[in-house]
XYZ file of C-alpha atoms in Angstrom:
306
model
C -41.591 -8.285 -29.287
C -39.128 -5.449 -28.631
C -35.844 -6.621 -27.188
C -33.188 -4.205 -25.881
C -29.782 -5.199 -27.168
C -26.488 -4.563 -25.465
C -24.361 -1.884 -27.064
C -21.145 -3.350 -28.410
C -18.015 -1.656 -29.722
C -16.744 1.489 -27.961
C -20.091 2.584 -26.576
C -20.438 6.145 -25.294
C -22.679 7.346 -22.493
C -23.824 10.816 -21.530
C -22.066 12.403 -18.568
C -25.071 11.798 -16.307
C -25.301 8.120 -17.291
C -21.534 7.702 -16.885
C -21.755 9.130 -13.354
C -24.776 6.964 -12.536
C -23.069 3.811 -13.801
C -19.847 4.569 -11.916
C -21.574 5.522 -8.666
C -23.623 2.333 -8.896
C -20.427 0.288 -9.090
C -18.865 2.215 -6.201
C -21.824 2.400 -3.866
C -23.042 -1.183 -4.173
C -21.358 -4.560 -4.092
C -22.363 -5.450 -7.637
C -20.468 -7.093 -10.462
C -19.671 -5.698 -13.892
C -21.959 -8.385 -15.249
C -25.045 -7.204 -13.336
C -24.366 -3.560 -14.236
C -23.835 -4.639 -17.825
C -27.342 -6.073 -17.826
C -28.877 -2.963 -16.236
C -27.209 -0.495 -18.606
C -27.344 -2.782 -21.692
C -23.608 -2.496 -22.273
C -20.944 -5.102 -22.859
C -18.822 -5.909 -19.819
C -15.705 -4.518 -21.523
C -17.431 -1.190 -22.066
C -18.540 -1.054 -18.431
C -14.923 -1.552 -17.330
C -13.598 1.104 -19.715
C -16.258 3.702 -18.838
C -15.840 3.153 -15.091
C -12.069 3.580 -15.056
C -12.292 6.578 -17.373
C -14.640 8.114 -14.790
C -12.122 7.301 -12.028
C -9.346 9.019 -14.000
C -11.445 12.166 -14.378
C -12.227 12.268 -10.650
C -8.581 11.636 -9.692
C -7.550 14.609 -11.844
C -9.327 16.773 -9.230
C -7.521 15.223 -6.249
C -5.363 18.212 -5.306
C -8.307 20.592 -5.535
C -10.622 18.487 -3.383
C -8.266 16.823 -0.872
C -6.478 19.835 0.575
C -4.371 20.297 3.683
C -5.993 22.817 6.071
C -4.382 26.225 6.406
C -7.009 28.432 8.089
C -6.663 28.468 11.881
C -10.456 28.568 12.312
C -10.720 25.176 10.612
C -8.505 23.512 13.234
C -9.878 21.489 16.127
C -9.621 22.317 19.833
C -7.483 19.738 21.595
C -10.147 19.072 24.231
C -13.659 19.947 23.098
C -15.041 20.026 26.668
C -12.618 22.890 27.402
C -13.408 24.870 24.243
C -15.189 27.545 26.280
C -12.107 28.151 28.416
C -10.471 31.391 27.343
C -6.768 31.295 26.626
C -6.584 27.577 25.843
C -3.874 27.955 23.235
C -1.957 30.403 25.448
C -2.149 27.801 28.187
C -0.151 25.355 26.074
C -2.775 23.145 24.447
C -2.188 22.829 20.711
C -4.848 23.090 18.036
C -5.410 19.867 16.106
C -4.738 19.974 12.354
C -6.338 16.575 11.836
C -6.497 12.936 12.867
C -4.157 10.445 11.208
C -5.000 6.779 10.835
C -5.362 3.895 8.446
C -7.684 1.151 7.314
C -7.273 -1.925 5.115
C -9.147 -2.430 1.851
C -9.302 -6.161 0.936
C -8.503 -7.000 -2.688
C -8.380 -10.203 -4.701
C -4.989 -11.791 -5.187
C -4.166 -12.986 -8.721
C -4.056 -16.680 -7.783
C -5.476 -17.803 -11.089
C -7.401 -21.033 -11.413
C -5.848 -24.007 -9.617
C -4.932 -26.844 -11.963
C -4.791 -29.531 -9.338
C -5.889 -30.405 -5.837
C -2.466 -29.428 -4.486
C -2.666 -25.993 -6.085
C -6.175 -25.549 -4.719
C -4.971 -26.408 -1.205
C -2.065 -23.986 -1.528
C -4.376 -21.189 -2.662
C -6.684 -21.916 0.287
C -3.738 -21.860 2.692
C -2.443 -18.534 1.367
C -5.894 -17.032 1.559
C -6.405 -18.160 5.176
C -3.056 -16.621 6.146
C -4.079 -13.276 4.606
C -0.836 -12.482 2.743
C 0.081 -8.767 2.927
C -0.815 -7.953 -0.670
C -4.364 -9.224 -0.201
C -5.248 -5.701 0.927
C -4.366 -2.070 0.349
C -3.227 0.244 3.134
C -5.358 3.377 3.056
C -3.814 6.088 5.225
C -5.835 9.244 5.765
C -6.000 12.445 7.778
C -9.499 13.739 8.485
C -10.600 17.142 9.777
C -13.368 18.378 12.053
C -16.063 17.614 9.479
C -14.613 14.170 8.639
C -13.327 15.428 5.295
C -10.089 13.875 4.140
C -7.206 16.343 3.916
C -4.528 13.750 3.130
C -4.642 10.377 1.411
C -1.931 7.796 0.775
C -2.496 4.303 -0.655
C 0.076 1.509 -0.658
C 0.340 -2.254 -0.977
C -0.193 -4.326 2.141
C 3.432 -5.448 2.096
C 4.665 -1.833 2.069
C 3.111 -0.823 5.371
C 5.200 1.611 7.388
C 2.814 3.745 9.400
C 3.112 7.436 8.613
C 6.323 7.173 6.562
C 5.032 9.114 3.539
C 3.484 11.851 5.685
C 6.561 12.106 7.921
C 8.721 12.702 4.856
C 6.370 15.467 3.738
C 6.410 17.059 7.191
C 10.209 17.068 7.188
C 10.215 18.815 3.822
C 7.300 21.139 4.675
C 7.247 21.693 8.465
C 4.781 24.558 7.949
C 2.089 21.905 7.408
C 2.008 21.463 11.193
C 3.288 24.797 12.577
C 4.159 25.451 16.243
C 1.065 25.454 18.424
C -0.621 22.734 16.357
C -0.378 18.956 16.081
C -1.708 15.838 14.422
C -3.267 13.087 16.508
C -2.726 9.408 15.729
C -3.130 6.039 17.403
C -0.497 3.943 19.153
C 1.902 2.568 16.550
C 2.367 5.897 14.810
C 5.605 7.718 15.631
C 5.320 10.079 18.597
C 6.908 13.429 17.789
C 6.434 17.153 18.346
C 4.057 17.189 15.372
C 2.249 13.875 15.973
C 0.790 13.132 19.404
C -0.201 9.566 20.260
C -1.895 7.979 23.316
C -0.100 6.309 26.185
C -0.151 2.549 25.468
C -0.885 1.880 29.156
C -2.315 4.536 31.489
C -0.782 4.573 34.944
C -1.951 7.938 36.336
C -5.102 10.113 36.294
C -3.201 12.605 34.125
C -2.462 9.942 31.515
C -6.087 8.775 31.609
C -7.334 12.310 30.981
C -4.870 12.832 28.130
C -5.908 9.555 26.481
C -9.568 10.460 26.893
C -8.988 13.681 24.961
C -7.234 11.770 22.167
C -9.929 9.096 22.048
C -12.491 11.748 21.087
C -10.424 12.608 18.016
C -9.571 9.007 17.141
C -13.285 8.115 17.290
C -13.960 10.867 14.751
C -11.492 9.198 12.401
C -13.109 5.784 12.871
C -16.508 7.306 12.098
C -15.132 8.884 8.911
C -13.851 5.464 7.802
C -17.204 3.841 8.632
C -19.028 6.515 6.612
C -16.648 6.075 3.668
C -17.227 2.303 3.547
C -20.981 2.691 4.001
C -21.165 5.279 1.232
C -18.943 3.238 -1.113
C -19.571 -0.406 -0.282
C -17.283 -1.602 -3.048
C -14.424 -0.817 -0.637
C -15.489 -3.699 1.602
C -13.893 -6.001 -0.960
C -12.347 -5.086 -4.321
C -12.629 -8.036 -6.669
C -9.544 -7.071 -8.640
C -5.946 -8.202 -8.446
C -4.320 -5.245 -10.222
C -2.832 -2.818 -7.675
C -3.046 0.287 -9.879
C -6.690 -0.368 -10.753
C -7.590 -1.035 -7.119
C -5.726 2.096 -6.010
C -7.645 4.181 -8.565
C -10.979 2.935 -7.204
C -10.025 3.674 -3.580
C -8.700 7.140 -4.376
C -11.829 7.939 -6.397
C -14.004 6.974 -3.421
C -11.996 9.198 -1.046
C -12.309 12.202 -3.367
C -16.042 11.660 -3.885
C -16.458 11.305 -0.108
C -15.334 14.934 0.237
C -17.507 16.057 -2.691
C -20.626 14.473 -1.211
C -19.933 15.975 2.215
C -19.702 19.416 0.589
C -23.054 18.739 -1.067
C -24.604 18.036 2.321
C -24.957 14.273 1.904
C -25.191 12.538 5.270
C -24.234 8.876 5.458
C -23.548 7.240 8.804
C -21.782 3.913 8.887
C -21.404 1.605 11.858
C -17.939 1.815 13.366
C -16.127 -1.499 13.333
C -14.938 -3.014 16.584
C -11.189 -2.645 16.383
C -9.377 -5.621 17.909
C -7.021 -4.654 20.701
C -3.532 -5.245 19.389
C -0.330 -5.402 21.358
C 1.274 -2.507 19.473
C 4.667 -1.283 20.544
C 4.972 2.471 20.942
C 7.146 4.208 18.366
C 9.042 7.263 19.601
C 10.305 9.417 16.749
C 12.238 11.763 19.054
C 12.577 12.668 22.728
C 11.077 16.084 22.018
C 7.851 14.217 21.217
C 7.890 12.630 24.684
C 8.398 16.071 26.257
C 5.628 17.560 24.111
C 3.154 14.879 25.189
C 4.119 15.320 28.840
C 3.668 19.082 28.590
C 0.244 18.803 26.918
C -0.856 16.233 29.513
C 0.185 18.492 32.404
C -1.546 21.563 30.939
C -4.713 19.592 30.268
C -4.835 18.230 33.808
C -4.126 21.663 35.268
C -6.974 23.220 33.272
C -9.327 20.494 34.436
C -8.338 20.996 38.081
C -8.726 24.779 37.859
C -12.075 24.394 36.112
C -13.409 22.131 38.850
C -12.546 24.553 41.636
């Protein structure tokens, strides 16, 4: 009887088999052990080959995740007004992209409890969801749900938009006059980043928030597609931050690659719990910018209905 044996030592795979193995690990919630059985490789080899693949993909990050520069790639602020001539001249900015975040759960390095007390402590910590039991994945997506910016940090290091804000201060040309980013409540409101009103009190504010909701829904769909395409992101069974970060970044890069190849994957958007998030105002010019955009939008709607 012929029995296939697992390859031991530093096994090598062809490029196609390496990609197949790695995409299997990313796209399905499977263990190294089950993949080891399917590919007849030792678990240690699976681990080494997979992270070598991640390193090769990450080397292409700056070529594949690129900030938009062409004006034709930017989004209209209100899609239902896109046929209205002179929108930009009227004061509505073009949208560079939609900024938001999601959490990627990871395993904490609790180790094996040696006693009942330790086991209870581990259970308590797990139920309280300590900050470093997930990664913060902050992204900006464009019209086609491609990612044009990606930042990954530990759960305990969460400061919404801090890394991007620092980049915008150093490179203001990323969001030039007449353009903006859109983000949810909790992100800093500024001239470059427009956020919704936390509570709508007027028809004008309702209309403005409705326009932003269209963009924010696009971001949520991009996140749903990412997690559907790469189901390993639903829970990373690894406690090493750098390894987990490499897996998440690899998935984001491949998301763009697969979109370019015409792959269509539609995930189900998660119901986001309504949180009592305090508005963050970066500067008063951001408040004036939002007010101006809201007034122009409402004026265009009124004129269009006459």
